Short mmCIF file of C-alpha atoms in Angstrom, two decimals:
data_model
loop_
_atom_site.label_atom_id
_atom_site.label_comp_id
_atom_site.label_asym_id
_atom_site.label_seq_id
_atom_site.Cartn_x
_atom_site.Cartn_y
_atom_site.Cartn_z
CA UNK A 1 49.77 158.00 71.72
CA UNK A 2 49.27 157.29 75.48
CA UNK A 3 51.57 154.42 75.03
CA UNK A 4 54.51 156.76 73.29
CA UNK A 5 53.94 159.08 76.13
CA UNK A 6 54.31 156.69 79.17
CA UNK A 7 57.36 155.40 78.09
CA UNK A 8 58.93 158.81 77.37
CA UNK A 9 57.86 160.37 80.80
CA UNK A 10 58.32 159.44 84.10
CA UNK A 11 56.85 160.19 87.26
CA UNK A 12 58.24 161.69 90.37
CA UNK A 13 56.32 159.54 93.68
CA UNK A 14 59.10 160.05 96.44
CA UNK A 15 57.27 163.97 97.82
CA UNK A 16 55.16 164.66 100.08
CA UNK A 17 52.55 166.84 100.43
CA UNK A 18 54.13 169.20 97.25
CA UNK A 19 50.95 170.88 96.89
CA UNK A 20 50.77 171.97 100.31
CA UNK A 21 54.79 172.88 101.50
CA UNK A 22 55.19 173.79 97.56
CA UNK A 23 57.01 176.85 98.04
CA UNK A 24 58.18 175.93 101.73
CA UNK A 25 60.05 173.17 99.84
CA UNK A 26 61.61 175.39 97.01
CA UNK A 27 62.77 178.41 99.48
CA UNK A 28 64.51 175.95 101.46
CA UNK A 29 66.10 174.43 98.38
CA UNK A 30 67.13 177.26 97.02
CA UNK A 31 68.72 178.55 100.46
CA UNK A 32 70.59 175.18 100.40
CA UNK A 33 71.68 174.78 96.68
CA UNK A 34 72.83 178.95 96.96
CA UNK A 35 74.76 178.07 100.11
CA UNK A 36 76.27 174.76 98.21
CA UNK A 37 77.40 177.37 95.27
CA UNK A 38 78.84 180.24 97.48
CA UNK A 39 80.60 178.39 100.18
CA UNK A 40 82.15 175.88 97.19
CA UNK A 41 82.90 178.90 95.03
CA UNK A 42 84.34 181.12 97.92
CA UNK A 43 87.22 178.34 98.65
CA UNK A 44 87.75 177.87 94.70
CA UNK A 45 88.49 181.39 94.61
CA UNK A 46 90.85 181.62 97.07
CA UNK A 47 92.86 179.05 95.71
CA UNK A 48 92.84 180.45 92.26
CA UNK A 49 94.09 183.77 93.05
CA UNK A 50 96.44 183.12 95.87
CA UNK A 51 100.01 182.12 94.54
CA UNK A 52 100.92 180.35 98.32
CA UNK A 53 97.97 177.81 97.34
CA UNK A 54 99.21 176.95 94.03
CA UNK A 55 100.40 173.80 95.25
CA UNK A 56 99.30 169.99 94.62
CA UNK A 57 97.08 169.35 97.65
CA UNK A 58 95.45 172.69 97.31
CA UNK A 59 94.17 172.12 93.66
CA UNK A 60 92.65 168.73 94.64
CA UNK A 61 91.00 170.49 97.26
CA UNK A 62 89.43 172.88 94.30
CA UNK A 63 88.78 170.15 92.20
CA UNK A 64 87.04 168.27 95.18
CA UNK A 65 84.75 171.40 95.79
CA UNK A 66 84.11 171.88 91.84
CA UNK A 67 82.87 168.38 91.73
CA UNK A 68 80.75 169.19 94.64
CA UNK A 69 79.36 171.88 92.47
CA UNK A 70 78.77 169.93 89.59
CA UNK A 71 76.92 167.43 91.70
CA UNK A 72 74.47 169.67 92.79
CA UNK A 73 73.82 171.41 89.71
CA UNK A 74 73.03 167.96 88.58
CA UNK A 75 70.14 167.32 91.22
CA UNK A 76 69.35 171.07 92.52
CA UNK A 77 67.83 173.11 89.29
CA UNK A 78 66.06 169.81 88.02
CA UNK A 79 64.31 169.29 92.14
CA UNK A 80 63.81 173.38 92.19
CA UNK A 81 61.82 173.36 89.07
CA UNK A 82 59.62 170.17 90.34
CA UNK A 83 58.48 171.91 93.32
CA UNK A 84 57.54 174.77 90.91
CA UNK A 85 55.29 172.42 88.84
CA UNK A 86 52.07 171.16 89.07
CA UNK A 87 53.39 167.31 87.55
CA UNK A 88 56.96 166.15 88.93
CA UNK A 89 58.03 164.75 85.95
CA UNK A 90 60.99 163.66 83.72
CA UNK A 91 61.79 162.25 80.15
CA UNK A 92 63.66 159.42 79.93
CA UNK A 93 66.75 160.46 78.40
CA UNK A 94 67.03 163.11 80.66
CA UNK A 95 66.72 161.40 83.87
CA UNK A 96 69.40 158.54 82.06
CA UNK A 97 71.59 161.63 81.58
CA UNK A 98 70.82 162.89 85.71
CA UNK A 99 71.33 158.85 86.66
CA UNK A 100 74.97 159.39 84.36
CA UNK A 101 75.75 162.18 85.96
CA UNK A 102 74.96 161.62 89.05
CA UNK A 103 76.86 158.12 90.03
CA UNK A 104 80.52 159.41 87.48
CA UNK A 105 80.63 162.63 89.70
CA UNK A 106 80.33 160.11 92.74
CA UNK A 107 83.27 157.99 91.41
CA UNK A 108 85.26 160.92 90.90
CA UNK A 109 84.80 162.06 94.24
CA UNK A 110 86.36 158.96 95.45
CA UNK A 111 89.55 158.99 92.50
CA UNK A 112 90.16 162.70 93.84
CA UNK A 113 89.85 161.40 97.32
CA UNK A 114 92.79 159.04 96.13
CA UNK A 115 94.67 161.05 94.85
CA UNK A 116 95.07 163.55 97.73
CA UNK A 117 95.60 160.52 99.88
CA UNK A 118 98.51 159.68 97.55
CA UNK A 119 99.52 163.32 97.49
CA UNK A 120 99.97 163.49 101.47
CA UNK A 121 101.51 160.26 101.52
CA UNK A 122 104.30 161.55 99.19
CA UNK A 123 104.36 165.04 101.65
CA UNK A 124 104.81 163.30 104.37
CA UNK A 125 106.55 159.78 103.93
CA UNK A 126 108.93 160.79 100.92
CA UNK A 127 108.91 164.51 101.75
CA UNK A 128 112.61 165.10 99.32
CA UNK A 129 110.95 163.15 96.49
CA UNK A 130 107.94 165.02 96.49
CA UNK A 131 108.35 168.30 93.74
CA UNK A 132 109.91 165.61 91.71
CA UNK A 133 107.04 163.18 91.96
CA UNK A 134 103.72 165.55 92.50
CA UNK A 135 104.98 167.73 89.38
CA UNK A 136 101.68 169.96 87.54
CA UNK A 137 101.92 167.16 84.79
CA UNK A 138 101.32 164.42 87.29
CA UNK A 139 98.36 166.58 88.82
CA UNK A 140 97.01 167.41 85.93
CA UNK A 141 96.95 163.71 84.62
CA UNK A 142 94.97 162.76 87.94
CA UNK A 143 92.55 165.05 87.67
CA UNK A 144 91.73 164.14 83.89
CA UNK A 145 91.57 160.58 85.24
CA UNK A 146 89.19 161.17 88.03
CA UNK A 147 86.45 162.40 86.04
CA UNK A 148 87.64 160.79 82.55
CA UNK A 149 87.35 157.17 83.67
CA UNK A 150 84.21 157.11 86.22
CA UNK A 151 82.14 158.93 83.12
CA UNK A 152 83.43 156.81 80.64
CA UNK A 153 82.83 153.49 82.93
CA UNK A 154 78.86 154.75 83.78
CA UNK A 155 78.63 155.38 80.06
CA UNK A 156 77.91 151.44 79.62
CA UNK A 157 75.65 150.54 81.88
CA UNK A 158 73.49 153.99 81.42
CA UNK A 159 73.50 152.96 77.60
CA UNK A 160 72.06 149.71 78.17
CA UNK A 161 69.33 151.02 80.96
CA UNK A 162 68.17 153.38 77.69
CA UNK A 163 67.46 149.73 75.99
CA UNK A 164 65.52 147.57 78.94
CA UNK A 165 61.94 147.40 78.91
CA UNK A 166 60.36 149.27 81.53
CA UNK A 167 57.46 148.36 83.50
CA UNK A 168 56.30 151.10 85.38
CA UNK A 169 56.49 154.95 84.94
CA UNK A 170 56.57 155.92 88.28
CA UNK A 171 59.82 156.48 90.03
CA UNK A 172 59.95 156.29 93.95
CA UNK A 173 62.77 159.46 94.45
CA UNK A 174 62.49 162.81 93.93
CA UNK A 175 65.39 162.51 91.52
CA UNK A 176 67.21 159.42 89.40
CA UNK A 177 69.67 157.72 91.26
CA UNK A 178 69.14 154.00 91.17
CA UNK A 179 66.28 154.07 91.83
CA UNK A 180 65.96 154.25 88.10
CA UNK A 181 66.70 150.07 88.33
CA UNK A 182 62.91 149.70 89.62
CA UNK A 183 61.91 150.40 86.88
CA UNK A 184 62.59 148.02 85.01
CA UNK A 185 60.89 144.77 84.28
CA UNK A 186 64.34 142.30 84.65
CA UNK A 187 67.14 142.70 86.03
CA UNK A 188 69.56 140.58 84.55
CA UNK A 189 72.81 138.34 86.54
CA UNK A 190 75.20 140.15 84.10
CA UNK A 191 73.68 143.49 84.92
CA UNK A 192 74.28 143.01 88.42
CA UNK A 193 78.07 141.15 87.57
CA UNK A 194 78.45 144.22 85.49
CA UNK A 195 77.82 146.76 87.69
CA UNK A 196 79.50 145.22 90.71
CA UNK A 197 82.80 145.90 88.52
CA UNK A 198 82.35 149.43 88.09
CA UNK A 199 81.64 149.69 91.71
CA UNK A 200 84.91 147.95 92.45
CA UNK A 201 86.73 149.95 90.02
CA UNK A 202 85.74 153.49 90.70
CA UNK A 203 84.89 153.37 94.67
CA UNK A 204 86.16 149.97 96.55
CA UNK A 205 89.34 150.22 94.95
CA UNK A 206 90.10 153.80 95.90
CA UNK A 207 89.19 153.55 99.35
CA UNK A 208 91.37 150.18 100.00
CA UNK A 209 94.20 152.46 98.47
CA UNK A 210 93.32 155.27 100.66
CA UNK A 211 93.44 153.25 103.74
CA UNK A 212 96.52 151.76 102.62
CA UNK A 213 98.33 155.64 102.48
CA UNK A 214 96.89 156.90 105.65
CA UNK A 215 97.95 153.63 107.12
CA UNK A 216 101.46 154.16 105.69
CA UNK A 217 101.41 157.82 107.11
CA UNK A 218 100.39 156.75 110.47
CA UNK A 219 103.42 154.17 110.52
CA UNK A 220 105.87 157.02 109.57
CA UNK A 221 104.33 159.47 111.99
CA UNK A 222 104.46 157.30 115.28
CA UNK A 223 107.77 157.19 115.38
CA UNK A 224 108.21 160.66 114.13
CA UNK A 225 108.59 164.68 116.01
CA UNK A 226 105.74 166.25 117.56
CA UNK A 227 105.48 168.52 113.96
CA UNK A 228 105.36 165.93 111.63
CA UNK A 229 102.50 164.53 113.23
CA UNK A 230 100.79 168.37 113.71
CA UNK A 231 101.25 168.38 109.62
CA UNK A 232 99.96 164.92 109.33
CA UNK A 233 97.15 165.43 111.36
CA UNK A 234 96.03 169.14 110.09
CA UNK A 235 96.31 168.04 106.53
CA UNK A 236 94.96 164.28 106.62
CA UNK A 237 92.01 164.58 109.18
CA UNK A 238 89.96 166.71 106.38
CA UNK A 239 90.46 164.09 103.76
CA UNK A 240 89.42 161.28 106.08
CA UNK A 241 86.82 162.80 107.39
CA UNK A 242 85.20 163.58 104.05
CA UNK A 243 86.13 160.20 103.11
CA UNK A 244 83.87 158.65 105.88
CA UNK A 245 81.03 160.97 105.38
CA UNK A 246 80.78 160.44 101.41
CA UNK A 247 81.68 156.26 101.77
CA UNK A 248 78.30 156.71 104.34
CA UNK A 249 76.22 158.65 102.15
CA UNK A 250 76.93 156.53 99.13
CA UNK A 251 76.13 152.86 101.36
CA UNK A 252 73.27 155.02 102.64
CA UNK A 253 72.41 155.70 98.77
CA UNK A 254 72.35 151.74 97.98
CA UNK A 255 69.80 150.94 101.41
CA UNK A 256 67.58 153.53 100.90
CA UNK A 257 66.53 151.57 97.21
CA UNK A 258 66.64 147.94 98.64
CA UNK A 259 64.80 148.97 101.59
CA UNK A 260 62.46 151.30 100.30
CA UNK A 261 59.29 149.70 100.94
CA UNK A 262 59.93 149.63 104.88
CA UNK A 263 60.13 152.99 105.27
CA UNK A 264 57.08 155.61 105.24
CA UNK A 265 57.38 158.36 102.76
CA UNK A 266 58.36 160.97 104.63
CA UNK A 267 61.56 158.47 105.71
CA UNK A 268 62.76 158.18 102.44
CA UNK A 269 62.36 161.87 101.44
CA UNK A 270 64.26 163.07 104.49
CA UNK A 271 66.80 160.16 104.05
CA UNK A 272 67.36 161.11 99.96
CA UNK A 273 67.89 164.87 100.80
CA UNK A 274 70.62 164.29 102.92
CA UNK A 275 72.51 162.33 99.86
CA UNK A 276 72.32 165.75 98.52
CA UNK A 277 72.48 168.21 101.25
CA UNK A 278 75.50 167.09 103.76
CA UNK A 279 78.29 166.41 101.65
CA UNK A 280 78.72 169.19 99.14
CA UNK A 281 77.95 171.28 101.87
CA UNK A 282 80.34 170.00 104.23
CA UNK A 283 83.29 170.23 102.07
CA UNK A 284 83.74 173.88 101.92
CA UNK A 285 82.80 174.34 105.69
CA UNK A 286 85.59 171.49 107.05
CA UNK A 287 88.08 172.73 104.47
CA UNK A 288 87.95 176.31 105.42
CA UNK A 289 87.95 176.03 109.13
CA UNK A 290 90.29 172.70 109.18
CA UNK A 291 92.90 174.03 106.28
CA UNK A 292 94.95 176.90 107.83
CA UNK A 293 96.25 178.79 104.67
CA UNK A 294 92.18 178.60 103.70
CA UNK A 295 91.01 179.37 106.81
CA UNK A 296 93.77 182.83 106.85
CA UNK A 297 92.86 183.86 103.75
CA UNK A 298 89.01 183.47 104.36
CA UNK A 299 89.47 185.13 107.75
CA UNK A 300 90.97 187.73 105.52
CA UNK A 301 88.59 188.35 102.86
CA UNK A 302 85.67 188.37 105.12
CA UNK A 303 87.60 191.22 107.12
CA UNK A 304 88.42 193.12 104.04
CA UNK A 305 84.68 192.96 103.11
CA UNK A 306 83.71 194.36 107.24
CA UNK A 307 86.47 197.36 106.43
CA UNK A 308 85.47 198.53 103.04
CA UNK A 309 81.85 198.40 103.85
CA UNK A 310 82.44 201.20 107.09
CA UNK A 311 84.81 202.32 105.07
CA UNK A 312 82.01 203.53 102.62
CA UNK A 313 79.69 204.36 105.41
CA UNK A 314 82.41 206.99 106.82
CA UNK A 315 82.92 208.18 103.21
CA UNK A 316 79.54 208.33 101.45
#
């Protein structure tokens, strides 16, 4: 029975001092994860109901920030209840389904990347082409693809992880990212060859192609007026930016499992969290203050909120 147990459960090792900072640790999360939801469902919003951002680069904007949301609500409610529990643990299947999860929302943050790379490449470089290239079937088929193909390509390599012996129980993280490989007792040349392709196919290849765009767009804008550049430049610096930050947190994802033996704890739970904290987080906050249609209508619906609450303190 002990036997049947250990191989359906496994344990949580990467906190540190959870007994002590229990609910420290959960009120913090929970400030974080309800800040994650707002902030991402606050610019969602705004596109949704405003006709001016019904446009190509605004909905992969909204799909960027609901796959932000998903993310989270893949790592958050699982971490939240840990911290409430006296034993950090997981079954099996469900931390194969987090791992899943987990690494096809990653490569569809990088195909949406691509395709609002593609999107302002076609704004900018073939702006009289553009309504008849970027039409809502075109956008609608990239969007399908971005999640379609990165869950359908981690669908293999999760199915044969469910198959490996394990041999240990105990998982170094707090939740299953890869570090979910340690646990096993081989790891196999075609696992590796394997993987390595699905890396290439739903990260290295989008960000050459990115590159390649913003490299195009830069080519077409030195040469170009003072307000193409102001266009290129207030609608491509978000996307880049974000592009950096997620390309660092996903390397940073890979070293903190090879090299998790040279670091103390406490290291490698402050260097995990911010996998999950800074990016879905940071989304929201560059696209509203960076985006100017965003930023107006946030400006605006914050100052309709400030007006209709002294408006009800005037009129009780």
């Amino acid at each position: 029975m002990d036997g049947v147990l250990n191989v359906t459960y496994l344990t949580f090792d990467g906190y540190v001092d959870v007994d002590k900072y229990r609910y420290v640790y959960f009120f913090v999360m929970l400030i974080l994860f309800s800040l994650i939801i707002c902030t991402n469902c606050t610019i969602v919003y705004l596109i949704w109901v405003h006709q001016n951002l019904h446009e190509p680069m605004y909905f992969f904007i909204a799909a960027l920030l609901l796959n932000s949301i998903l993310f989270s609500t893949a790592v958050y409610p699982k971490l939240l209840i840990d911290l409430l529990s006296e034993k950090q643990i997981i079954s099996y299947p469900a931390c194969l389904f987090q791992f899943h999860m987990f690494y096809s929302l990653g490569g569809s943050e990088f195909l949406l990347l691509a395709a609002m790379a593609y999107d302002r490449y076609v704004s900018i470089c073939k702006p009289l082409k553009y309504s008849t290239i970027m039409t809502k079937t075109t956008v609608c088929i990239f969007l399908i693809l971005a999640w379609i193909v990165p869950a359908c390509q981690l669908a293999i390599p999760t199915g044969f992880i469910a198959y490996d012996k394990l041999c240990t129980f105990i998982l170094k993280g707090i939740f299953c990212n890869n570090t979910v490989y340690k646990l096993q007792c081989v790891i196999s040349r075609v696992r590796v060859i394997r993987d390595m392709i699905i890396l290439l196919n739903v990260a290295l290849i989008p960000v050459l192609f990115i590159l390649f765009t913003y490299t195009r767009i830069l080519m077409i804008c030195y040469g170009s007026s003072k307000e193409v550049k102001r266009k290129a430049a207030q609608t491509c610096l978000p996307h880049l930016i974000i592009l950096i930050n997620f390309s660092c947190l996903c390397t940073y994802d890979v070293i903190v499992v090879g090299l998790e033996s040279d670091f103390p704890k406490i290291v490698q739970l402050i260097m995990t969290l911010q996998i999950i904290l800074y990016h879905p987080l940071f989304n929201p906050i560059l696209y509203g203050l960076k985006m100017k249609e965003i930023s107006k209508h946030l400006k605006m619906l914050f100052c309709r909120g400030r007006m209709n609450k002294c408006f009800n303190t005037v009129n009780p």
